[in-house]
Coordinates of N, CA and C in Angstrom, one line a residue:
Chain A
X1 N 45.9 143.0 124.8 CA 46.5 142.2 126.0 C 47.7 141.2 125.6
X2 N 49.0 141.8 125.1 CA 49.8 141.2 124.3 C 50.4 140.3 125.4
X3 N 51.0 139.5 125.9 CA 52.0 139.3 127.1 C 53.6 139.1 127.0
X4 N 54.1 138.5 125.4 CA 55.4 138.8 125.7 C 55.3 139.8 123.7
X5 N 55.9 140.7 123.6 CA 55.2 140.9 122.0 C 56.6 141.5 121.8
X6 N 57.2 141.6 120.0 CA 58.5 141.6 119.3 C 57.8 142.9 118.3
X7 N 59.5 143.5 118.0 CA 59.3 144.3 116.8 C 60.5 144.9 116.1
X8 N 60.7 144.2 115.3 CA 59.9 144.0 113.8 C 59.2 142.5 114.0
X9 N 57.9 142.4 113.1 CA 57.8 140.6 112.7 C 58.6 140.4 111.6
X10 N 58.8 141.0 110.6 CA 60.0 140.8 109.7 C 60.9 141.6 109.7
X11 N 62.5 141.4 109.3 CA 63.3 142.4 109.4 C 64.1 141.8 108.1
X12 N 63.9 142.2 106.7 CA 64.9 142.3 105.5 C 65.8 143.2 105.2
X13 N 67.3 142.7 105.1 CA 68.3 143.5 105.2 C 69.5 143.6 104.6
X14 N 70.4 144.1 104.3 CA 71.7 144.0 103.6 C 72.7 143.2 104.8
X15 N 74.0 142.4 104.0 CA 75.0 142.2 105.0 C 75.3 143.4 105.5
X16 N 76.2 143.5 106.6 CA 77.2 144.4 107.2 C 75.8 144.9 107.5
X17 N 74.8 145.4 107.6 CA 74.2 146.4 108.1 C 74.2 145.8 109.8
X18 N 73.7 146.9 110.6 CA 73.2 146.7 111.8 C 71.6 147.1 112.5
X19 N 71.3 146.0 112.9 CA 70.0 146.8 113.2 C 69.3 145.8 114.9
X20 N 68.4 146.5 114.9 CA 67.9 145.7 116.3 C 66.4 144.9 116.1
X21 N 66.3 144.4 117.6 CA 65.0 144.1 118.1 C 64.4 144.0 119.1
X22 N 62.8 144.6 119.0 CA 62.5 145.1 120.4 C 61.8 144.4 121.0
X23 N 61.4 144.1 122.0 CA 60.8 142.9 122.8 C 60.6 143.8 124.3
X24 N 59.3 143.4 124.9 CA 58.5 143.9 125.9 C 57.6 142.9 126.1
X25 N 57.8 142.6 127.7 CA 56.4 141.7 128.2 C 55.9 142.4 129.4
X26 N 54.9 142.5 129.6 CA 53.6 142.7 130.4 C 52.9 141.8 131.4
X27 N 53.7 140.9 131.9 CA 53.7 139.9 132.7 C 54.2 140.0 133.6
X28 N 55.0 140.8 134.3 CA 55.5 141.5 135.4 C 56.6 140.1 135.9
X29 N 57.3 139.7 135.1 CA 58.3 138.6 134.9 C 59.4 139.3 135.7
X30 N 60.3 138.3 135.6 CA 62.1 138.8 136.5 C 63.1 138.8 135.4
X31 N 62.5 137.7 134.6 CA 63.5 137.1 133.6 C 63.2 137.0 132.2
X32 N 63.8 137.4 131.4 CA 63.9 137.8 129.4 C 64.7 136.8 129.2
X33 N 64.5 136.5 127.8 CA 65.5 135.3 127.0 C 65.6 135.9 125.5
X34 N 66.7 135.6 124.7 CA 66.3 135.7 123.2 C 66.5 134.2 122.9
X35 N 66.3 133.6 121.8 CA 65.9 132.4 121.3 C 67.0 132.4 120.3
X36 N 67.2 131.8 119.5 CA 67.1 131.8 117.9 C 67.0 130.4 117.5
X37 N 66.7 129.9 116.0 CA 65.3 128.9 115.6 C 65.6 129.1 114.1
X38 N 66.7 128.4 114.1 CA 67.2 128.2 113.0 C 66.5 127.3 111.6
X39 N 67.2 127.2 110.4 CA 66.1 126.4 110.2 C 65.8 125.2 109.9
X40 N 66.6 124.5 110.8 CA 66.5 122.6 110.8 C 65.3 123.2 112.2
X41 N 65.0 124.2 112.7 CA 64.1 124.7 113.4 C 64.7 123.9 114.8
X42 N 65.3 123.7 115.4 CA 66.0 124.3 116.5 C 66.5 125.5 117.4
X43 N 65.7 125.5 118.5 CA 65.8 126.9 119.5 C 66.9 126.7 120.3
X44 N 67.8 127.9 120.1 CA 68.8 127.5 120.9 C 68.8 129.2 122.0
X45 N 68.7 129.2 123.5 CA 68.9 130.2 123.9 C 70.5 130.8 123.2
X46 N 70.3 132.2 123.1 CA 71.4 133.0 123.3 C 71.7 134.3 124.6
X47 N 71.0 134.7 125.1 CA 70.5 135.4 126.3 C 69.6 135.7 127.2
X48 N 70.4 135.5 128.4 CA 69.0 135.7 129.6 C 69.4 136.6 130.5
X49 N 68.5 137.8 130.7 CA 68.6 138.3 131.8 C 67.2 138.6 132.9
X50 N 67.8 138.4 134.2 CA 67.5 138.7 135.1 C 67.1 139.6 136.1
X51 N 66.0 140.5 136.0 CA 65.8 141.9 136.7 C 67.0 143.0 136.1
X52 N 67.3 142.7 135.1 CA 68.1 143.3 134.1 C 69.7 143.0 134.6
X53 N 69.6 142.2 134.8 CA 71.0 141.7 135.0 C 71.7 140.3 133.7
X54 N 72.1 140.1 133.1 CA 72.9 139.4 132.2 C 73.4 137.9 133.1
X55 N 72.9 136.9 133.5 CA 72.9 136.1 133.6 C 72.9 134.3 132.8
X56 N 72.3 134.8 131.9 CA 73.3 133.5 130.7 C 73.3 134.4 129.4
X57 N 74.7 134.0 128.4 CA 75.5 134.3 128.2 C 76.3 133.2 126.7
X58 N 75.5 132.4 126.5 CA 75.8 131.5 125.7 C 77.2 132.1 124.5
X59 N 78.0 130.8 123.9 CA 78.7 131.3 123.1 C 78.4 132.1 121.3
X60 N 77.8 133.5 121.8 CA 77.1 134.0 120.6 C 78.3 135.5 120.4
X61 N 78.6 134.8 118.9 CA 78.9 136.2 118.2 C 79.2 137.8 119.4
X62 N 80.0 138.5 119.5 CA 80.4 139.9 119.9 C 79.4 140.5 119.2
X63 N 79.4 140.1 118.0 CA 78.5 141.2 117.1 C 76.9 141.3 117.8
X64 N 76.3 140.2 119.1 CA 75.2 140.4 119.2 C 75.3 141.3 120.7
X65 N 74.3 142.0 120.9 CA 74.1 143.4 122.0 C 73.1 142.7 122.7
X66 N 72.6 142.3 123.7 CA 71.5 142.2 124.6 C 71.6 143.7 125.4
X67 N 70.1 143.9 124.9 CA 70.4 145.5 126.6 C 68.8 145.7 127.5
X68 N 69.3 145.5 128.8 CA 67.8 145.5 128.9 C 67.6 146.9 129.9
X69 N 66.6 147.6 129.4 CA 66.5 149.3 130.2 C 66.0 149.2 131.3
X70 N 65.1 148.0 131.4 CA 64.2 147.7 132.4 C 63.9 146.3 132.6
X71 N 63.5 145.3 133.6 CA 62.5 144.5 133.3 C 61.9 143.8 132.7
X72 N 61.4 145.0 132.0 CA 59.8 144.9 130.8 C 60.6 144.7 129.8
X73 N 61.9 145.4 129.2 CA 62.1 145.0 128.1 C 63.5 144.1 128.0
X74 N 63.6 143.6 127.1 CA 65.2 143.5 126.3 C 65.3 143.1 124.7
X75 N 65.9 144.1 124.5 CA 66.0 144.7 123.0 C 67.6 143.9 122.4
X76 N 67.8 143.0 121.5 CA 68.7 142.2 120.4 C 69.6 143.9 119.5
X77 N 70.7 144.2 119.6 CA 71.3 144.7 118.7 C 72.0 143.8 118.1
X78 N 72.8 143.5 116.7 CA 73.2 143.1 115.8 C 74.2 143.8 115.4
X79 N 75.0 144.0 114.7 CA 76.2 144.5 113.9 C 76.7 143.3 113.2
X80 N 76.8 144.3 111.8 CA 77.1 144.2 110.8 C 77.2 142.7 110.6
X81 N 75.3 142.6 109.8 CA 75.1 141.4 109.9 C 75.3 140.6 108.7
X82 N 75.5 139.2 109.2 CA 75.9 138.0 108.0 C 75.0 137.4 108.0
X83 N 74.9 136.7 106.4 CA 74.2 135.9 105.5 C 73.2 134.6 107.1
X84 N 74.3 133.9 107.7 CA 74.3 132.9 108.8 C 73.1 133.9 109.9
X85 N 73.2 134.7 110.1 CA 72.0 135.4 111.4 C 70.8 135.1 110.6
X86 N 70.7 134.8 109.2 CA 69.3 134.9 109.1 C 68.4 133.6 109.8
X87 N 67.2 133.9 110.6 CA 67.3 133.1 111.3 C 65.6 133.3 111.7
X88 N 64.9 132.8 112.6 CA 63.6 133.2 113.5 C 64.6 133.7 114.9
X89 N 64.3 135.1 115.4 CA 64.6 135.4 116.7 C 63.5 135.0 117.7
X90 N 63.5 135.0 118.9 CA 62.1 134.3 119.8 C 62.6 135.4 120.7
X91 N 62.0 136.6 121.7 CA 61.9 136.8 123.1 C 61.0 135.8 123.7
X92 N 61.1 135.7 124.9 CA 60.7 135.3 126.1 C 60.8 135.7 127.6
X93 N 60.0 135.3 128.2 CA 60.1 135.4 129.8 C 59.7 134.9 130.4
X94 N 60.3 134.9 131.8 CA 59.5 133.7 132.8 C 59.6 134.1 134.6
X95 N 58.9 133.6 135.5 CA 58.8 134.2 136.3 C 60.0 134.0 137.6
X96 N 60.6 132.6 137.1 CA 61.6 132.4 138.6 C 63.0 132.1 138.1
X97 N 63.5 132.8 137.1 CA 65.1 132.9 136.6 C 65.5 131.2 136.0
X98 N 64.8 131.0 135.1 CA 64.9 129.5 135.2 C 65.0 128.3 136.1
X99 N 64.8 128.7 137.1 CA 64.4 127.5 138.0 C 64.0 126.1 137.4
X100 N 64.2 125.2 138.2 CA 63.8 123.4 137.8 C 61.8 123.4 137.9
X101 N 61.4 124.6 138.1 CA 59.4 124.4 137.7 C 59.4 125.4 136.7
X102 N 60.5 126.4 136.5 CA 60.4 127.4 135.6 C 59.1 127.5 134.3
X103 N 58.7 128.1 133.8 CA 58.1 127.7 132.8 C 57.8 129.1 131.3
X104 N 57.9 129.3 130.4 CA 58.6 130.1 129.8 C 57.4 130.6 128.5
X105 N 57.2 131.8 128.6 CA 56.0 132.7 127.9 C 57.0 133.2 126.2
X106 N 56.5 133.0 125.5 CA 57.1 133.2 124.4 C 56.5 134.5 123.4
X107 N 57.4 135.5 122.6 CA 56.9 136.1 122.3 C 56.6 135.3 120.3
X108 N 55.9 136.4 119.2 CA 55.7 136.0 118.2 C 57.2 135.3 117.1
X109 N 57.9 136.1 117.6 CA 59.6 135.7 117.0 C 59.5 136.9 116.3
X110 N 60.8 137.1 115.4 CA 60.7 138.0 114.5 C 61.8 137.6 113.7
X111 N 61.4 137.2 112.1 CA 61.9 136.5 111.1 C 63.0 137.5 110.4
X112 N 64.4 137.2 110.8 CA 65.6 138.4 109.9 C 66.1 137.5 108.7
X113 N 65.6 138.2 107.9 CA 66.3 137.7 106.4 C 67.7 138.3 106.1
X114 N 68.3 138.1 106.2 CA 70.2 138.9 105.6 C 70.0 138.4 104.5
X115 N 70.6 139.6 103.1 CA 70.5 139.7 101.6 C 72.4 139.7 101.3
Chain B
X1 N 74.2 117.4 132.4 CA 73.0 118.2 131.2 C 72.3 117.0 130.6
X2 N 71.0 117.8 131.4 CA 69.7 116.0 130.8 C 69.4 116.4 129.9
X3 N 69.6 115.6 128.7 CA 69.2 115.5 127.2 C 67.8 114.9 126.9
X4 N 67.0 115.4 126.3 CA 66.1 114.2 125.9 C 65.9 114.0 124.5
X5 N 65.2 112.8 124.3 CA 65.0 111.9 123.4 C 63.6 112.2 123.0
X6 N 62.8 112.4 121.7 CA 61.5 112.1 121.5 C 61.5 112.0 119.6
X7 N 60.6 110.9 119.6 CA 60.1 110.8 118.2 C 60.0 111.7 118.0
X8 N 60.7 111.8 116.3 CA 61.1 113.2 115.5 C 59.5 113.4 114.5
X9 N 58.7 112.2 114.6 CA 57.4 112.9 113.5 C 56.3 111.9 113.9
X10 N 54.5 112.3 114.2 CA 54.1 110.9 114.4 C 52.9 111.9 113.3
X11 N 51.9 110.9 112.9 CA 50.8 111.0 112.3 C 49.4 110.5 113.5
X12 N 48.6 111.2 113.2 CA 47.1 110.9 113.4 C 46.2 111.4 112.9
X13 N 44.6 110.8 113.4 CA 43.8 111.4 112.3 C 42.9 111.8 113.8
X14 N 42.2 112.8 113.5 CA 40.8 113.4 114.4 C 40.2 112.6 114.9
X15 N 40.4 113.1 116.4 CA 39.5 112.4 117.7 C 40.3 111.2 117.8
X16 N 41.5 110.8 117.6 CA 42.4 110.0 118.3 C 43.1 110.5 119.2
X17 N 43.4 109.6 120.0 CA 44.3 109.7 121.5 C 45.3 109.9 120.7
X18 N 46.5 110.9 121.1 CA 47.5 110.8 120.6 C 48.6 111.1 122.0
X19 N 50.0 109.9 122.1 CA 50.7 109.8 122.9 C 51.9 109.8 122.4
X20 N 52.5 110.6 123.2 CA 54.3 111.5 122.9 C 55.2 111.1 124.0
X21 N 56.0 110.1 123.7 CA 57.0 110.1 124.8 C 58.2 110.6 124.6
X22 N 59.1 111.1 125.9 CA 60.0 111.5 126.3 C 61.3 110.8 127.1
X23 N 62.0 110.3 126.3 CA 63.4 110.1 127.3 C 64.0 111.1 127.8
X24 N 64.3 111.0 129.2 CA 65.4 112.0 129.9 C 66.0 110.9 130.8
X25 N 66.9 110.2 130.2 CA 67.6 109.2 131.5 C 68.6 109.7 132.3
X26 N 68.8 110.5 132.4 CA 69.6 111.2 133.1 C 69.1 112.7 134.2
X27 N 67.6 112.7 133.9 CA 67.2 113.3 134.9 C 67.8 114.0 136.4
X28 N 67.8 115.2 136.5 CA 67.6 115.2 138.1 C 67.3 115.4 139.2
X29 N 67.6 115.4 140.4 CA 66.3 115.1 141.3 C 65.5 116.1 141.8
X30 N 65.5 117.3 140.9 CA 64.8 118.4 141.5 C 64.4 118.9 140.6
X31 N 65.0 118.1 138.8 CA 64.1 118.5 137.3 C 62.7 118.4 137.1
X32 N 62.3 119.3 136.6 CA 60.9 119.1 136.1 C 61.0 119.0 134.8
X33 N 59.7 118.4 134.4 CA 59.3 117.9 132.6 C 58.1 118.9 132.6
X34 N 59.0 119.7 131.1 CA 57.6 120.5 131.0 C 58.1 120.1 129.1
X35 N 56.4 120.7 128.6 CA 56.0 120.6 127.6 C 55.8 121.8 127.3
X36 N 56.1 122.1 125.2 CA 55.7 123.1 124.9 C 55.7 122.7 123.3
X37 N 54.3 123.3 122.7 CA 54.0 123.5 121.5 C 54.4 124.3 120.6
X38 N 54.6 124.4 119.4 CA 54.7 125.2 118.7 C 54.2 125.6 117.1
X39 N 53.4 126.2 117.0 CA 52.7 126.4 115.3 C 53.8 127.0 114.9
X40 N 53.2 126.8 113.6 CA 54.2 127.4 112.4 C 54.2 128.9 112.7
X41 N 55.3 129.3 112.5 CA 55.5 130.5 112.5 C 55.4 132.2 114.2
X42 N 54.9 130.8 115.0 CA 54.3 131.3 116.1 C 55.5 130.9 117.5
X43 N 56.1 131.8 118.6 CA 56.9 130.8 119.9 C 56.2 129.8 120.0
X44 N 56.8 129.0 120.6 CA 56.4 128.2 121.6 C 55.7 128.2 122.8
X45 N 54.1 127.2 123.1 CA 53.3 127.9 124.6 C 54.0 126.9 125.4
X46 N 53.7 127.2 126.1 CA 53.8 126.0 127.1 C 52.3 124.7 127.8
X47 N 52.5 123.9 127.6 CA 51.1 123.1 127.4 C 51.0 122.6 128.9
X48 N 52.1 121.5 129.3 CA 51.6 121.2 130.7 C 53.0 121.0 131.5
X49 N 53.6 120.9 133.2 CA 54.8 120.7 133.3 C 54.4 119.8 134.7
X50 N 55.2 119.0 135.4 CA 54.6 117.7 135.9 C 56.4 117.4 137.1
X51 N 56.2 116.8 138.0 CA 57.7 116.0 138.2 C 57.2 114.7 138.6
X52 N 56.3 114.2 139.6 CA 56.1 113.0 139.1 C 54.8 112.4 138.8
X53 N 54.4 111.3 139.0 CA 53.4 110.9 138.7 C 52.4 111.3 137.3
X54 N 51.1 111.8 137.7 CA 50.1 111.9 136.6 C 49.4 113.8 136.6
X55 N 49.9 114.4 135.4 CA 49.3 115.8 135.6 C 48.2 116.2 134.7
X56 N 47.2 116.1 135.1 CA 45.6 116.7 134.1 C 45.6 118.3 134.4
X57 N 45.7 118.9 132.8 CA 44.9 119.7 132.6 C 43.9 120.0 131.2
X58 N 43.5 121.2 131.1 CA 42.2 121.5 129.9 C 43.0 121.0 129.2
X59 N 44.2 120.8 128.8 CA 44.9 120.8 127.1 C 45.2 119.3 127.3
X60 N 45.9 118.7 128.0 CA 46.6 117.7 128.0 C 46.7 117.1 129.3
X61 N 47.8 115.2 129.2 CA 47.9 114.7 130.7 C 49.2 114.6 130.3
X62 N 50.0 114.9 131.5 CA 51.2 114.0 131.3 C 51.5 112.9 132.5
X63 N 52.1 111.8 132.1 CA 52.2 110.6 132.9 C 54.1 111.1 133.0
X64 N 54.1 110.5 134.3 CA 55.8 110.3 134.7 C 55.7 108.9 135.1
X65 N 56.6 107.8 135.1 CA 56.5 107.0 136.0 C 57.2 107.1 137.4
X66 N 57.4 106.1 137.8 CA 58.0 106.6 139.2 C 59.9 106.6 139.0
X67 N 60.5 106.0 138.0 CA 62.1 106.3 137.8 C 62.0 107.3 136.9
X68 N 61.0 108.4 136.4 CA 61.1 110.0 136.1 C 62.0 109.2 134.9
X69 N 62.3 108.7 133.9 CA 63.9 108.7 133.2 C 63.0 108.5 131.8
X70 N 60.9 108.8 131.7 CA 60.6 108.8 130.4 C 59.7 109.6 130.9
X71 N 58.5 110.3 130.0 CA 57.6 111.0 130.1 C 56.4 111.0 129.1
X72 N 55.0 111.2 128.9 CA 54.3 110.8 128.2 C 53.1 111.9 128.1
X73 N 53.7 112.6 127.1 CA 52.2 113.8 126.6 C 51.2 112.9 125.9
X74 N 50.2 113.0 126.8 CA 49.0 112.1 126.0 C 47.8 114.2 125.4
X75 N 47.4 113.6 124.6 CA 46.6 114.6 123.4 C 44.9 114.1 123.3
X76 N 44.4 114.3 124.7 CA 43.2 113.5 123.9 C 42.4 114.0 122.6
X77 N 41.3 112.7 122.0 CA 40.8 113.6 120.7 C 41.7 114.8 120.2
X78 N 42.6 114.6 119.7 CA 43.2 115.5 119.0 C 42.3 116.3 117.4
X79 N 42.2 117.6 117.4 CA 41.8 117.7 115.8 C 42.6 118.2 115.4
X80 N 42.3 118.9 114.0 CA 44.0 119.7 112.8 C 44.3 120.8 113.7
X81 N 43.8 121.1 114.5 CA 44.2 122.5 114.7 C 45.5 121.9 115.9
X82 N 46.2 120.5 116.2 CA 46.5 120.1 117.2 C 47.8 119.9 116.5
X83 N 47.9 119.8 114.9 CA 49.2 120.1 114.2 C 50.2 121.2 114.7
X84 N 51.6 120.5 115.4 CA 52.2 121.1 115.7 C 53.5 120.5 116.2
X85 N 54.6 121.0 116.9 CA 56.0 120.5 117.4 C 55.7 121.0 118.5
X86 N 55.9 119.2 119.0 CA 55.8 119.5 120.7 C 57.0 119.1 121.2
X87 N 57.8 119.9 122.0 CA 58.8 119.9 122.8 C 58.5 119.0 123.6
X88 N 59.7 118.4 124.6 CA 59.6 118.5 125.5 C 60.7 118.5 126.2
X89 N 60.9 119.4 127.8 CA 62.0 120.3 128.3 C 62.5 119.4 129.6
X90 N 63.5 119.2 130.0 CA 63.7 119.0 131.0 C 64.8 120.0 132.0
X91 N 64.8 120.4 133.0 CA 66.0 121.7 133.4 C 65.9 122.6 132.9
X92 N 65.0 123.7 132.5 CA 64.9 124.9 132.2 C 66.5 125.9 131.7
X93 N 66.9 125.8 133.1 CA 68.0 126.7 132.8 C 69.2 125.6 132.2
X94 N 68.9 124.8 132.4 CA 70.3 123.7 132.0 C 69.6 123.4 130.7
X95 N 68.5 123.6 130.0 CA 68.1 122.7 128.6 C 68.1 124.0 128.0
X96 N 69.4 124.4 127.0 CA 69.5 125.6 126.9 C 69.1 125.7 125.1
X97 N 69.1 123.8 124.6 CA 68.4 124.2 123.5 C 67.4 123.0 123.3
X98 N 66.5 123.4 122.2 CA 64.8 122.8 122.4 C 64.9 121.4 122.5
X99 N 66.1 120.8 121.4 CA 65.9 119.9 120.5 C 64.7 120.2 119.3
X100 N 65.1 119.0 119.0 CA 64.3 118.3 117.4 C 62.4 118.7 117.6
X101 N 62.2 118.1 119.0 CA 61.0 118.5 119.0 C 60.1 117.5 118.4
X102 N 58.6 116.7 118.3 CA 58.0 115.7 117.6 C 57.1 116.7 116.8
X103 N 56.9 116.2 115.7 CA 56.5 116.9 114.8 C 55.0 116.3 114.8
X104 N 53.7 116.8 115.0 CA 52.5 115.8 115.0 C 51.9 116.5 113.7
X105 N 51.0 115.1 112.8 CA 50.1 116.2 111.7 C 48.9 115.2 112.5
X106 N 47.8 116.2 112.1 CA 46.6 115.1 112.1 C 46.2 115.7 110.9
X107 N 45.4 114.3 110.5 CA 44.9 114.4 109.0 C 43.2 114.2 110.2
X108 N 42.8 114.7 108.7 CA 40.8 114.3 108.8 C 40.3 113.5 108.5

């Protein structure tokens, strides 16, 4: 009965490769997010989708491309991986599209290591 | 953009009450204050949210003064399992970065 799930949990790959991380939520939420947590533990938003529509697109290299096939799924594809992409990536979902009283539910994270 | 300031770290002992204060001087009229908890190797988890005065749930209490320029998360009788990073968030949609949070270490 996992609320927000991500696969894989760990991802180790070489520079230059292309990889994808999948996220699914069974909470019935309309909004989903991708966050990146770096080695200093800062959690920064990358993208947000509301009902399959992109609503937040932070300054992220265009090597990162989110895809939302339906409102329960938000996948993250990364092209031409670089060393600096190594981080933990968290998927999250919420009901209120990031409104003032919104709360987010986070997945377990995907630890990406680029060698 | 509502910026928050919290202590970087705090230490406590089991059974003590822990209060973590967050400053948010430029909070907007319709902003709520939300606290999250993050354990190592896990995603942040919602703890509590409030708009003004006091909110209490089974996990914590949140105290918000009348001017709303700060808030205090209160954890009663902490245990070792409360060791985590605690984030204060104001205005989710504009809080694009959670900040460094407060690392709480509970000792036996």
